[in-house]
Short mmCIF file of C-alpha atoms in Angstrom, two decimals:
data_model
loop_
_atom_site.label_atom_id
_atom_site.label_comp_id
_atom_site.label_asym_id
_atom_site.label_seq_id
_atom_site.Cartn_x
_atom_site.Cartn_y
_atom_site.Cartn_z
CA MET A 1 79.28 20.22 144.18
CA ARG A 2 78.65 23.86 144.53
CA ASN A 3 78.19 25.44 148.05
CA ILE A 4 75.44 27.91 148.59
CA PHE A 5 75.95 28.20 151.95
CA ASP A 6 78.57 30.90 153.37
CA TYR A 7 79.86 29.47 156.59
CA ARG A 8 82.55 32.20 156.66
CA ARG A 9 79.51 34.70 156.92
CA PHE A 10 77.79 32.66 159.17
CA LEU A 11 80.66 32.77 161.54
CA LYS A 12 81.54 36.30 161.16
CA PHE A 13 77.69 37.10 163.01
CA ALA A 14 77.50 34.09 165.49
CA ARG A 15 77.56 35.53 168.84
CA VAL A 16 76.81 33.49 172.13
CA CYS A 17 73.85 34.94 174.01
CA LYS A 18 72.06 33.51 177.39
CA VAL A 19 68.93 31.75 176.92
CA LYS A 20 67.02 30.53 179.75
CA GLY A 21 70.22 30.84 181.72
CA LYS A 22 72.48 28.67 179.44
CA ASN A 23 74.69 29.69 176.55
CA HIS A 24 73.47 29.52 173.15
CA ILE A 25 75.14 30.24 169.72
CA CYS A 26 73.04 32.73 167.85
CA SER A 27 73.11 34.31 164.60
CA ARG A 28 72.19 37.63 163.32
CA ASP A 29 68.49 38.03 162.32
CA LYS A 30 69.28 39.05 158.75
CA GLU A 31 71.01 36.11 158.37
CA VAL A 32 68.42 33.58 158.82
CA GLY A 33 68.11 33.20 155.07
CA ASP A 34 71.61 31.92 154.86
CA LEU A 35 71.05 29.58 157.31
CA TYR A 36 68.02 28.21 155.49
CA ASP A 37 70.19 27.64 152.73
CA MET A 38 72.72 25.82 154.91
CA PHE A 39 69.90 23.35 155.66
CA TYR A 40 68.75 23.09 152.07
CA MET A 41 72.12 22.57 151.34
CA ARG A 42 72.46 19.38 153.70
CA HIS A 43 69.07 18.35 152.12
CA SER A 44 70.40 18.53 148.70
CA LEU A 45 73.74 16.54 149.34
CA HIS A 46 72.05 13.93 151.04
CA ARG A 47 69.62 13.41 147.56
CA LYS A 48 72.72 14.25 145.19
CA ALA A 49 75.59 12.17 147.02
CA TYR A 50 75.34 10.49 150.25
CA GLN A 51 72.13 8.58 149.43
CA HIS A 52 72.48 8.52 145.78
CA LYS A 53 71.01 5.55 144.15
CA THR A 54 74.34 4.45 143.00
CA ALA A 55 75.80 5.20 146.38
CA ILE A 56 73.14 3.34 148.22
CA ILE A 57 73.67 -0.10 145.91
CA ILE A 58 77.66 -0.12 146.05
CA GLU A 59 77.03 0.00 150.33
CA PHE A 60 74.62 -2.46 150.09
CA MET A 61 77.07 -4.56 147.60
CA ILE A 62 79.99 -4.14 149.88
CA THR A 63 78.21 -5.02 153.07
CA GLU A 64 76.81 -8.44 151.02
CA ALA A 65 80.51 -9.27 149.86
CA LEU A 66 81.75 -8.63 153.69
CA VAL A 67 78.82 -11.06 155.17
CA LYS A 68 79.68 -13.85 153.08
CA ALA A 69 83.56 -13.02 153.76
CA ASP A 70 82.72 -13.01 157.51
CA PRO A 71 83.21 -16.81 158.63
CA HIS A 72 86.17 -16.99 156.40
CA ILE A 73 88.78 -13.83 157.52
CA LEU A 74 89.64 -14.20 161.06
CA ILE A 75 91.53 -11.61 162.98
CA LYS A 76 94.13 -11.76 165.52
CA GLY A 77 93.48 -10.10 168.75
CA SER A 78 95.12 -9.96 172.03
CA LYS A 79 96.77 -13.41 173.28
CA GLY A 80 96.91 -14.38 169.84
CA LYS A 81 92.80 -15.28 169.89
CA LYS A 82 91.44 -14.86 166.36
CA TYR A 83 87.92 -13.25 165.42
CA LYS A 84 85.73 -12.86 163.10
CA MET A 85 85.28 -9.51 161.68
CA SER A 86 81.82 -9.47 162.85
CA ARG A 87 82.68 -10.06 166.41
CA ALA A 88 86.05 -8.25 166.19
CA ILE A 89 84.24 -4.74 167.48
CA LYS A 90 83.97 -6.02 170.69
CA HIS A 91 87.86 -6.72 171.07
CA MET A 92 90.07 -3.72 170.68
CA GLU A 93 93.15 -4.92 169.49
CA ALA A 94 91.34 -6.94 166.76
CA TYR A 95 89.23 -3.93 166.08
CA THR A 96 92.22 -1.72 165.05
CA LYS A 97 93.29 -3.94 162.51
CA LEU A 98 90.11 -3.69 160.98
CA THR A 99 91.00 -1.57 158.24
CA ASP A 100 90.40 -0.56 154.60
CA HIS A 101 92.73 -3.69 153.62
CA ILE A 102 89.76 -6.12 154.04
CA PHE A 103 88.27 -4.98 150.57
CA ASP A 104 91.55 -6.09 149.13
CA GLN A 105 92.59 -8.82 150.61
CA ILE A 106 88.73 -10.01 149.67
CA LEU A 107 89.46 -8.69 145.86
CA TYR A 108 92.65 -10.59 145.35
CA SER A 109 92.26 -13.82 147.37
CA THR A 110 92.68 -17.08 145.61
CA LYS A 111 91.06 -18.86 148.21
CA ARG A 112 87.65 -20.43 147.23
CA LYS A 113 85.92 -19.72 150.20
CA LEU A 114 86.39 -16.21 149.58
CA SER A 115 84.97 -16.50 145.86
CA GLU A 116 81.54 -15.29 146.38
CA ALA A 117 82.43 -12.42 148.21
CA LYS A 118 85.40 -11.73 145.67
CA LYS A 119 83.17 -11.59 142.50
CA ILE A 120 80.52 -9.08 144.04
CA LEU A 121 83.63 -6.88 144.84
CA GLN A 122 84.96 -7.68 141.08
CA ASN A 123 81.55 -6.31 139.77
CA ILE A 124 81.57 -3.40 141.88
CA ILE A 125 85.07 -2.45 140.72
CA CYS A 126 83.57 -3.27 137.02
CA ARG A 127 80.54 -1.20 137.61
CA ARG A 128 78.54 -4.44 137.33
CA LEU A 129 76.05 -2.89 139.82
CA TYR A 130 72.52 -4.42 140.53
CA LYS A 131 69.91 -2.18 138.56
CA CYS A 132 67.91 0.31 140.27
CA LEU A 133 64.22 -0.04 138.80
CA GLY A 134 62.88 3.07 140.04
CA GLN A 135 61.68 5.26 142.69
CA THR A 136 58.48 5.96 144.21
CA THR A 137 57.09 7.73 147.40
CA PRO A 138 54.82 6.87 150.02
CA LYS A 139 51.62 8.98 151.23
CA THR A 140 52.67 8.45 154.56
CA PRO A 141 56.12 7.27 155.89
CA ILE A 142 56.65 3.74 156.15
CA GLY A 143 58.94 2.01 158.23
CA ALA A 144 62.22 0.80 157.34
CA SER A 145 63.62 -1.95 159.90
CA GLN A 146 65.67 -4.65 158.30
CA ALA A 147 62.57 -7.10 159.15
CA GLU A 148 60.16 -4.53 157.27
CA LEU A 149 62.63 -4.27 154.12
CA LYS A 150 62.59 -8.12 154.14
CA THR A 151 58.62 -7.92 153.98
CA TYR A 152 58.76 -5.43 150.87
CA CYS A 153 60.93 -7.62 148.97
CA LYS A 154 58.58 -10.52 149.66
CA GLU A 155 55.41 -7.94 148.47
CA VAL A 156 57.38 -6.81 145.26
CA ALA A 157 57.78 -10.54 144.41
CA ARG A 158 54.33 -11.29 145.00
CA ALA A 159 53.26 -8.48 142.83
CA LYS A 160 53.81 -10.63 139.61
CA PRO A 161 51.51 -9.27 136.76
CA SER A 162 49.60 -11.55 134.53
CA SER A 163 51.48 -9.93 131.78
CA THR A 164 55.06 -11.99 132.57
CA LYS A 165 55.93 -15.10 132.63
CA VAL A 166 59.49 -14.20 134.29
CA HIS A 167 59.36 -15.53 137.69
CA LEU A 168 61.47 -13.66 140.32
CA LYS A 169 61.94 -14.10 143.87
CA PRO A 170 62.00 -11.85 147.22
CA GLU A 171 65.85 -12.59 147.45
CA ASP A 172 66.28 -10.97 143.57
CA PHE A 173 64.82 -7.60 144.84
CA ILE A 174 66.08 -4.94 147.12
CA VAL A 175 63.99 -2.33 148.92
CA SER A 176 66.08 1.09 150.09
CA VAL A 177 64.01 3.34 152.53
CA VAL A 178 65.51 6.72 152.35
CA ASN A 179 64.99 9.60 154.56
CA LEU A 180 65.66 13.27 153.69
CA ASN A 181 65.17 16.24 155.95
CA TYR A 182 66.79 19.38 157.12
CA GLY A 183 68.43 17.95 159.97
CA ARG A 184 65.34 17.71 162.71
CA LYS A 185 63.35 15.20 161.01
CA ASP A 186 59.85 16.68 159.93
CA LYS A 187 60.32 19.61 162.15
CA ASN A 188 61.86 23.23 160.57
CA PRO A 189 65.37 23.54 162.01
CA ILE A 190 64.56 27.46 162.57
CA ASN A 191 62.64 26.82 164.99
CA ASP A 192 65.38 25.71 167.27
CA VAL A 193 67.64 28.60 166.51
CA HIS A 194 68.21 32.08 168.21
CA PHE A 195 68.81 35.35 166.86
CA TYR A 196 69.83 38.62 167.76
CA SER A 197 69.32 42.27 166.14
CA LYS A 198 71.82 44.74 165.79
CA LYS A 199 69.68 47.16 167.80
CA ASP A 200 69.90 44.73 170.92
CA PRO A 201 72.61 42.22 170.08
CA LYS A 202 72.17 40.77 173.99
CA THR A 203 68.83 39.83 173.69
CA PRO A 204 67.85 36.41 172.04
CA ILE A 205 64.75 36.50 169.91
CA LYS A 206 63.15 33.66 167.44
CA ILE A 207 62.07 34.47 164.14
CA ASN A 208 59.08 32.69 162.23
CA LYS A 209 58.93 31.65 158.77
CA THR A 210 56.29 33.60 157.70
CA GLN A 211 58.74 36.77 158.73
CA VAL A 212 61.43 35.26 156.41
CA SER A 213 59.49 34.48 153.01
CA LYS A 214 56.42 33.19 151.69
CA MET A 215 58.58 30.61 149.22
CA LEU A 216 59.87 28.85 152.05
CA PRO A 217 59.09 24.79 152.01
CA ASN A 218 56.20 23.56 154.22
CA ARG A 219 57.29 20.15 154.67
CA PHE A 220 60.87 19.62 155.69
CA ALA A 221 61.16 15.44 155.09
CA GLU A 222 60.59 13.24 152.68
CA GLN A 223 60.71 9.94 151.93
CA LEU A 224 61.85 8.08 149.09
CA ILE A 225 61.57 3.94 147.98
CA ARG A 226 63.80 2.45 145.55
CA VAL A 227 63.70 -0.75 144.63
CA TYR A 228 66.47 -2.90 142.87
CA CYS A 229 66.92 -5.89 141.24
CA LYS A 230 69.99 -8.32 141.65
CA LYS A 231 69.36 -9.88 138.21
CA THR A 232 71.10 -8.02 135.27
CA ASP A 233 69.88 -10.10 132.09
CA GLU A 234 67.53 -7.54 129.76
CA LYS A 235 64.68 -10.33 130.50
CA SER A 236 64.83 -10.19 134.18
CA LEU A 237 65.23 -6.46 134.20
CA GLU A 238 62.06 -6.42 131.93
CA ALA A 239 59.90 -8.34 134.00
CA ALA A 240 61.58 -6.62 137.41
CA LYS A 241 60.25 -3.32 136.19
CA LYS A 242 56.68 -4.75 135.44
CA TYR A 243 56.58 -6.20 139.12
CA PHE A 244 57.91 -2.84 140.66
CA VAL A 245 55.11 -0.81 138.79
CA GLN A 246 52.44 -3.25 140.18
CA TRP A 247 53.61 -3.20 143.52
CA CYS A 248 53.41 0.49 143.78
CA ILE A 249 49.97 0.23 142.33
CA THR A 250 48.82 -2.31 145.02
CA ARG A 251 50.48 -0.06 147.74
CA ASP A 252 49.02 3.42 146.58
CA PHE A 253 52.56 4.60 146.29
CA SER A 254 53.27 7.66 143.68
CA LYS A 255 53.63 7.09 140.30
CA PRO A 256 57.00 5.76 139.84
CA VAL A 257 59.71 8.02 138.35
CA VAL A 258 61.00 5.20 136.19
CA LEU A 259 57.26 5.84 134.20
CA LEU A 260 59.13 8.76 132.82
CA THR A 261 60.55 6.77 129.88
CA SER A 262 58.94 5.46 126.85
CA PHE A 263 59.29 1.93 128.01
CA THR A 264 58.05 2.00 131.67
CA LYS A 265 54.72 3.88 129.88
CA SER A 266 54.21 0.68 127.98
CA VAL A 267 54.90 -1.48 131.24
CA PHE A 268 52.35 0.91 133.31
CA GLN A 269 49.84 0.22 130.40
CA SER A 270 50.47 -3.40 130.26
CA VAL A 271 50.29 -4.14 134.09
CA SER A 272 46.93 -5.17 135.78
CA VAL A 273 45.74 -3.65 139.30
CA SER A 274 45.40 -6.74 140.90
CA VAL A 275 48.29 -8.85 142.21
CA CYS A 276 48.80 -12.22 141.43
#
């Protein structure tokens, strides 16, 4: 991905100034626009790469495989004692042996106990991934703890529209809550940056957003909600999309991105507002 932030220019104009008795890295006042580009680039990289819908589900599937393999892979630590992967972090010698080779160890294993984990990794390699049903945004931020995510899966499973006869369970769904921001949650990160002017390079100053441009964002954080389905057959996916749309209507979330297709337009029209 092309980087719009010129870090060389930032380093060229950076200098250390005293702010309330402490040393702070300050930038030249004319570089404030370049710093906004840096924080926007951070947001863009998270949206397009780090927290892309495919990256998220691959991460989930790898985690799922490791959890299933955990009871059956033992790593030798100090004094010959063996530990599960989940316990190795507390034992340094065992932890140093917990490397990426675990992925291949599971993938090429012939042990019956590792068959479930192996199948998940094979699906990743062959791009047989869990399908993303769509994306929506809440009016106000929602929680993203493991307990809350499980609750959302139950809510989606309960949101069965009257127009479908396919029964899906909470474990058939995965709900992912993605938080995107400029690095300071919902705050403007430039408010924490000090600048200096050419005329007085030793005196740190603050620059208000309104002094830079009227086209800068008013909000610096957003939350995305993505729902995936573990079942990949056409019939289940068609039903799962209806569940997802109904859930969005019930929770009063924004119109799902999935509705942009002709298929989901018909789904939206066929879903009743009530939860069955």
